[in-house]
Coordinates of C-alpha atoms in Angstrom, one line a residue:
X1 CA -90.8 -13.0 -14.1
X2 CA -89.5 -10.9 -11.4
X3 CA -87.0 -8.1 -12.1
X4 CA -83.8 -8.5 -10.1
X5 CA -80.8 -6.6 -11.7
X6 CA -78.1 -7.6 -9.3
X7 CA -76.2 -10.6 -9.8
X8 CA -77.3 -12.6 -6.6
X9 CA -75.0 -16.0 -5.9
X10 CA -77.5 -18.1 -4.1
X11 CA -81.2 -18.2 -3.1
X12 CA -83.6 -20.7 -1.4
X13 CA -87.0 -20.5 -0.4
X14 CA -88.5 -19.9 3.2
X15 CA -91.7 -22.1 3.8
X16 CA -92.7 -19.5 6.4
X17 CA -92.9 -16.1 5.5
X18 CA -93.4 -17.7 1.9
X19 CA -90.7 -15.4 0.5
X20 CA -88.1 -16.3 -1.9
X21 CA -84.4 -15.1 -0.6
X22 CA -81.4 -14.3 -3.1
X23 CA -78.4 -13.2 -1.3
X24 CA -76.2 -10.4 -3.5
X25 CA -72.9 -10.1 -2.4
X26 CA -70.0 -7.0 -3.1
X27 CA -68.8 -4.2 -1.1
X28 CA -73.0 -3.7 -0.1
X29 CA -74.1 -7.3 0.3
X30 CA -77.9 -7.8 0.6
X31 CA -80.7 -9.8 0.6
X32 CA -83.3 -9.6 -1.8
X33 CA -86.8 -10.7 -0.8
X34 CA -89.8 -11.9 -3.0
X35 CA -93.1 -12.6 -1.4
X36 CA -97.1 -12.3 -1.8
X37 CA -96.8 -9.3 0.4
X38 CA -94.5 -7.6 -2.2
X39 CA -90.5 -7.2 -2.3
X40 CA -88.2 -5.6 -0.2
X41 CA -84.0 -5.5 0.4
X42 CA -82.8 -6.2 3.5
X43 CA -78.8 -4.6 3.9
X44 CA -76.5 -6.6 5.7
X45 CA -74.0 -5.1 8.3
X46 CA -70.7 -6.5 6.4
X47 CA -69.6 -8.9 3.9
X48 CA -71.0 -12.4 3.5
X49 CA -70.5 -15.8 1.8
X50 CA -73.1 -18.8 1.6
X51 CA -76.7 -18.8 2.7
X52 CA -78.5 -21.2 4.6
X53 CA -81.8 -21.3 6.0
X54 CA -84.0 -24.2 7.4
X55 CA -87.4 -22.8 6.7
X56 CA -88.6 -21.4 9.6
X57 CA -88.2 -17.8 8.7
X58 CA -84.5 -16.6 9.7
X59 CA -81.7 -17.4 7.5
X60 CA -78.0 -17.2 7.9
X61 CA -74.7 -16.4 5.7
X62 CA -71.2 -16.6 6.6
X63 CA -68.7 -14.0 7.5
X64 CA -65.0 -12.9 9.0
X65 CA -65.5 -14.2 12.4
X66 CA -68.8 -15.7 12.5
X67 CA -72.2 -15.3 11.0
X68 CA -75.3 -13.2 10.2
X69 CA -78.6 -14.2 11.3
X70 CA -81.4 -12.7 9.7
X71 CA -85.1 -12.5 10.6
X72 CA -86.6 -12.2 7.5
X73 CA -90.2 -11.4 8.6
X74 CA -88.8 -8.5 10.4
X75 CA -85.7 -7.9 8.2
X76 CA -83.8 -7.5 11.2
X77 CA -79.9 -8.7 10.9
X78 CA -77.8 -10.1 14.1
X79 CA -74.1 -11.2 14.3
X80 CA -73.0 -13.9 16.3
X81 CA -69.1 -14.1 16.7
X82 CA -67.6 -17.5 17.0
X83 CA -65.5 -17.1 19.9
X84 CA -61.5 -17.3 19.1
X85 CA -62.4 -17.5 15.5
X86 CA -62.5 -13.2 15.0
X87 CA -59.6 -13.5 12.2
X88 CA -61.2 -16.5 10.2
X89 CA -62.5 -16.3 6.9
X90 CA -65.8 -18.5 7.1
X91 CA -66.6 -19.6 3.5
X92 CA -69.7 -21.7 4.1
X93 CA -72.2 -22.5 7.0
X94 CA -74.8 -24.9 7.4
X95 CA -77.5 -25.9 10.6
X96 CA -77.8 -29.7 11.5
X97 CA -81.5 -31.2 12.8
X98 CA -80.4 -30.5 16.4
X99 CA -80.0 -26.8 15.7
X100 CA -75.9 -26.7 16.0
X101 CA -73.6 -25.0 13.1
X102 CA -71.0 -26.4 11.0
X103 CA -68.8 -23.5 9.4
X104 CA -66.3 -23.7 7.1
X105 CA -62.9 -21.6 6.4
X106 CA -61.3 -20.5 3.8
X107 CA -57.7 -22.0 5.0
X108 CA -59.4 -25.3 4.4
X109 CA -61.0 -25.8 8.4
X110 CA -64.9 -27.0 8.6
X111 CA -65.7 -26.3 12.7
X112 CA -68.5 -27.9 14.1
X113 CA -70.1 -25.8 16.9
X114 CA -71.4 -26.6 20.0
X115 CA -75.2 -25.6 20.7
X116 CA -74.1 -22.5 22.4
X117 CA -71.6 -21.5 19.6
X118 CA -68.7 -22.9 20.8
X119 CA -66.0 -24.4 18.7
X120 CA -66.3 -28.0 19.6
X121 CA -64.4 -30.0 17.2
X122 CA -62.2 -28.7 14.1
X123 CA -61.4 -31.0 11.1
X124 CA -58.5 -29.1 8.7
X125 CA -58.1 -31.5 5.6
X126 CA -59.5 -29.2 3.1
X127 CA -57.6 -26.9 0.5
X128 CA -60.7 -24.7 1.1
X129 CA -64.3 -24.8 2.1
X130 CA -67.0 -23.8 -0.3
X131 CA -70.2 -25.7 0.2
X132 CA -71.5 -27.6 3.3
X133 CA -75.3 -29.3 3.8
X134 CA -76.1 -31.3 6.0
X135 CA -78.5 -34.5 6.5
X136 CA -79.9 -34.6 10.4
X137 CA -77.0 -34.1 12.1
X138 CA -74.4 -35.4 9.2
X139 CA -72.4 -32.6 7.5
X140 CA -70.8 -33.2 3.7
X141 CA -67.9 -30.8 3.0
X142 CA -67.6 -29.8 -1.1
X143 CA -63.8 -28.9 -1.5
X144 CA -64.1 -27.8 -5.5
X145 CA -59.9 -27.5 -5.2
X146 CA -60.1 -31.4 -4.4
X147 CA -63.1 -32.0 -6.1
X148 CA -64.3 -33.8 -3.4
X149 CA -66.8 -34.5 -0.9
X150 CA -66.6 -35.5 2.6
X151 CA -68.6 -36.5 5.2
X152 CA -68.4 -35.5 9.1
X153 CA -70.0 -37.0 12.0
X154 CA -72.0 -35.7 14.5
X155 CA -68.9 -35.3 16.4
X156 CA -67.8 -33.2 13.4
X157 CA -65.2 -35.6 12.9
X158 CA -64.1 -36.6 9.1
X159 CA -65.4 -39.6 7.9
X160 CA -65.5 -41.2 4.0
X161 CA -63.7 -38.6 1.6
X162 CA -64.8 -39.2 -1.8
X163 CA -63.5 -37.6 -5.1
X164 CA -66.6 -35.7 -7.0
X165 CA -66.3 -35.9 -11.0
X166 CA -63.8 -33.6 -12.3
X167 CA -64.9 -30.3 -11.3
X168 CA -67.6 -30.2 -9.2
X169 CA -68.9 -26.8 -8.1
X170 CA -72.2 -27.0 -6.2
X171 CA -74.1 -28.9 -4.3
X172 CA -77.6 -29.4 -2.1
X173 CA -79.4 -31.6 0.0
X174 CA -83.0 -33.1 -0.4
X175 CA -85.6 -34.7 2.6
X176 CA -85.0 -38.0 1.4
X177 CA -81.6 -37.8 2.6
X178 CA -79.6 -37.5 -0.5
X179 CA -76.4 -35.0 -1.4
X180 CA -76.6 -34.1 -5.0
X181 CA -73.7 -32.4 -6.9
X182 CA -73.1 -30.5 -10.0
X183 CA -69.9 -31.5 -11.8
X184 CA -69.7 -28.8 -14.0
X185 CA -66.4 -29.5 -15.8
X186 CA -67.0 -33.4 -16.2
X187 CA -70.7 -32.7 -17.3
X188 CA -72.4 -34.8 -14.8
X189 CA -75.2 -34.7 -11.7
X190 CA -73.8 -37.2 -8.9
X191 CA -76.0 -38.4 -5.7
X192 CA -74.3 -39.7 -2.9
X193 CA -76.3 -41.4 0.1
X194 CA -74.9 -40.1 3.7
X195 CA -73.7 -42.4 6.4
X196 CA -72.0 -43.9 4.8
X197 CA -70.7 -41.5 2.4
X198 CA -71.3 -43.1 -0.8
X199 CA -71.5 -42.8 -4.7
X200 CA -75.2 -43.9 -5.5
X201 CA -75.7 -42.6 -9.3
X202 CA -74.1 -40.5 -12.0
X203 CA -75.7 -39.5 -14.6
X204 CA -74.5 -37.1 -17.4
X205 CA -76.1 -33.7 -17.9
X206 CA -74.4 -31.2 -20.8
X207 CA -74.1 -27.7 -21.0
X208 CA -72.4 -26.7 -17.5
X209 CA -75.0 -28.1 -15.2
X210 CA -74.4 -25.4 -11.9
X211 CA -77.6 -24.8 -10.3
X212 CA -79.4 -27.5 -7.9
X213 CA -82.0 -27.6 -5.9
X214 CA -84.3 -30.8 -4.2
X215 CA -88.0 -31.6 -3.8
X216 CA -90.1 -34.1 -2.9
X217 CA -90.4 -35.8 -6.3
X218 CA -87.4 -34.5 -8.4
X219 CA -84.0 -33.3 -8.4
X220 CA -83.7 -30.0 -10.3
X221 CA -80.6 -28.7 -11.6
X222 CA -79.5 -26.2 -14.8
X223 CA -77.8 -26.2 -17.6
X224 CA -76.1 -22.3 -17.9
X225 CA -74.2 -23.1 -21.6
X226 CA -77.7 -23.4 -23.0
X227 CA -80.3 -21.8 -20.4
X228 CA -82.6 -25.1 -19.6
X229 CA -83.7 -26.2 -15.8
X230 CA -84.4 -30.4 -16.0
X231 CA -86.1 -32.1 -13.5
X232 CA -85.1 -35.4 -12.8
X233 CA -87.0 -38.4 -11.0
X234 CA -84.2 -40.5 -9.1
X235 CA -86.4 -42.9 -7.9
X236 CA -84.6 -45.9 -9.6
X237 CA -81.0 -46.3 -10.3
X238 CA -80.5 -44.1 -13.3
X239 CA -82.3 -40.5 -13.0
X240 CA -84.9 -40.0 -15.8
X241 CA -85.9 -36.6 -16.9
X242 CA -89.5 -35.6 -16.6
X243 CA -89.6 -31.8 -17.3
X244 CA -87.5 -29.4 -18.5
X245 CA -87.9 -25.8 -19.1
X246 CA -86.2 -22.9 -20.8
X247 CA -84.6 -20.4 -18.6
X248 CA -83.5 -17.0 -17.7
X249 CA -79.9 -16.4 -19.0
X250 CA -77.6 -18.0 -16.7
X251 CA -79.8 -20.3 -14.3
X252 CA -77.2 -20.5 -11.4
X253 CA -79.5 -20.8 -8.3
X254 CA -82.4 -22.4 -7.9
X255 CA -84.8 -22.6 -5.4
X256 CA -88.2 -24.9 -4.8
X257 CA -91.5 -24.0 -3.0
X258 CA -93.0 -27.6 -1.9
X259 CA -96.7 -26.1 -1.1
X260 CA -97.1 -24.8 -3.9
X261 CA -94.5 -26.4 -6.5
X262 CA -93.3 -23.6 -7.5
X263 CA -89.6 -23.8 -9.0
X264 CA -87.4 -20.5 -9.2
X265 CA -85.2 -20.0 -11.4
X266 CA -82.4 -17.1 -10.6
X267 CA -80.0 -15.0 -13.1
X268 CA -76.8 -14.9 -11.9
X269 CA -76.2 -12.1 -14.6
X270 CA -78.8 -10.0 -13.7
X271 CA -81.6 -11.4 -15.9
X272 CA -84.1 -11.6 -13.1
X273 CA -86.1 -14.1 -11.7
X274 CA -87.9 -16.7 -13.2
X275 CA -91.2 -18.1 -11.6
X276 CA -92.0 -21.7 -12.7
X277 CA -95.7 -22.7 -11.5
X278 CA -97.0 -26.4 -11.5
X279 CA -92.8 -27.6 -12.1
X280 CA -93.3 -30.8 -11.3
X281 CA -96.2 -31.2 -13.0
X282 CA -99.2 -32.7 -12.0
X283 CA -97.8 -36.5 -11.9

């Protein structure tokens, strides 16, 4: 267990520096960092929504105007201002395979960058932007007004829209190419395959099911109503639970460490950080 008293939103893992990141926002947003080398806070310059990082030891969050790159090794911040964009709420961010951003708004835009940070295409069909991933250079948009995911191209164009359960809050991508969402209000973990944009399996999961996260062998994702993580093999058509654990009080983020399969398991009401060794088990 590691002690973090904030209330952090999200969190992922950088292969890296080997250091798990949980971003707390609020009037002092900040990052906070756990690793083998010990823990530290890194403050950033302004507010923030979202997180994204691709492994490789910087990770990013959105803000009014652009985005915050951070260099965790160092803990060094920069901003990058997306030009003609210094009013606009960005809600969400994600980085495709070839390096370029896809940002969302909260008036409902998702912009698609060029690779030197130019807007290059703009696709406004959303009531709001909360969550965007991305599989190569394929971007899936989570709308939780709509309850719906949609899919832009590489161009950053919209392609399939598809409605997601009945309230679907979060959402995450795995290397096998699969976009998993939680539908917390309908009770439910759907998988959709990318290009096309397409249902592939539903499968009902009780108890507020909120947190998600991918890995090689399982799709992990928590129940908050009754403080349980489940990992789910979704190999075959239907996903079939192989482990579940009990959990820190409210299991909203999660985050997996592939090298050493490692699942953790963070509060989002300040109950700290849960370390889960061997998750996936030895099978």
């Amino acid at each position: 267990m590691k002690e973090l008293r904030a209330r952090p939103t999200a969190a992922l893992f950088d292969g890296r520096t080997g250091h798990l990141v949980a971003f707390v926002p609020g009037p002092e947003p900040t990052l906070s960092l756990f690793g083998a080398g010990g823990n530290k806070t890194v403050a950033l310059p302004g507010p923030a929504t979202s997180l994204t990082g691709n492994g490789d030891g910087v990770v990013h969050l959105a803000t009014r105007g652009g985005y915050f790159s951070v260099d965790l090794a160092a803990g060094t911040t920069a901003r990058v201002d997306v030009p003609g964009e210094a009013a606009t709420d960005f809600t969400a961010l994600a980085r495709r395979a070839d390096g370029r951003f896809v940002l969302g708004s909260a008036d409902g835009t998702a912009f698609t960058l060029t690779g030197d940070g130019r807007v290059a295409e703009r696709a406004k069909i959303f009531a709001h932007v909360d969550v965007i991933v991305t599989v190569g250079d394929d971007a899936v948009v989570l709308d939780r007004g709509q309850t719906s995911v949609t899919a832009l191209d590489g161009r950053g164009k919209a392609q399939q829209s598809l409605r997601a359960g009945e309230g679907a809050t979060t959402m995450t991508s795995d290397a096998a190419g699969r976009v998993m969402v939680a539908d917390t209000r309908g009770g439910q973990l759907l998988v959709f395959g990318v290009d096309p944009l397409i249902e592939r399996q539903a499968f009902p999961v009780p108890d507020a099911p909120y947190g998600l996260a991918g890995s090689p062998n399982l799709a992990w994702i928590s129940q908050t109503a009754s403080n349980v993580v489940i990992g789910y093999d979704l190999a075959t058509g239907i996903p079939v639970e192989k482990v579940r654990y009990p959990t820190v009080q409210q299991p909203d983020s999660l985050a997996y460490d592939e090298a050493s399969n490692t699942l953790y398991v963070v509060s989002g009401s300040g109950a700290g950080v849960q370390v889960i060794r061997d998750a996936a088990g030895a099978g």
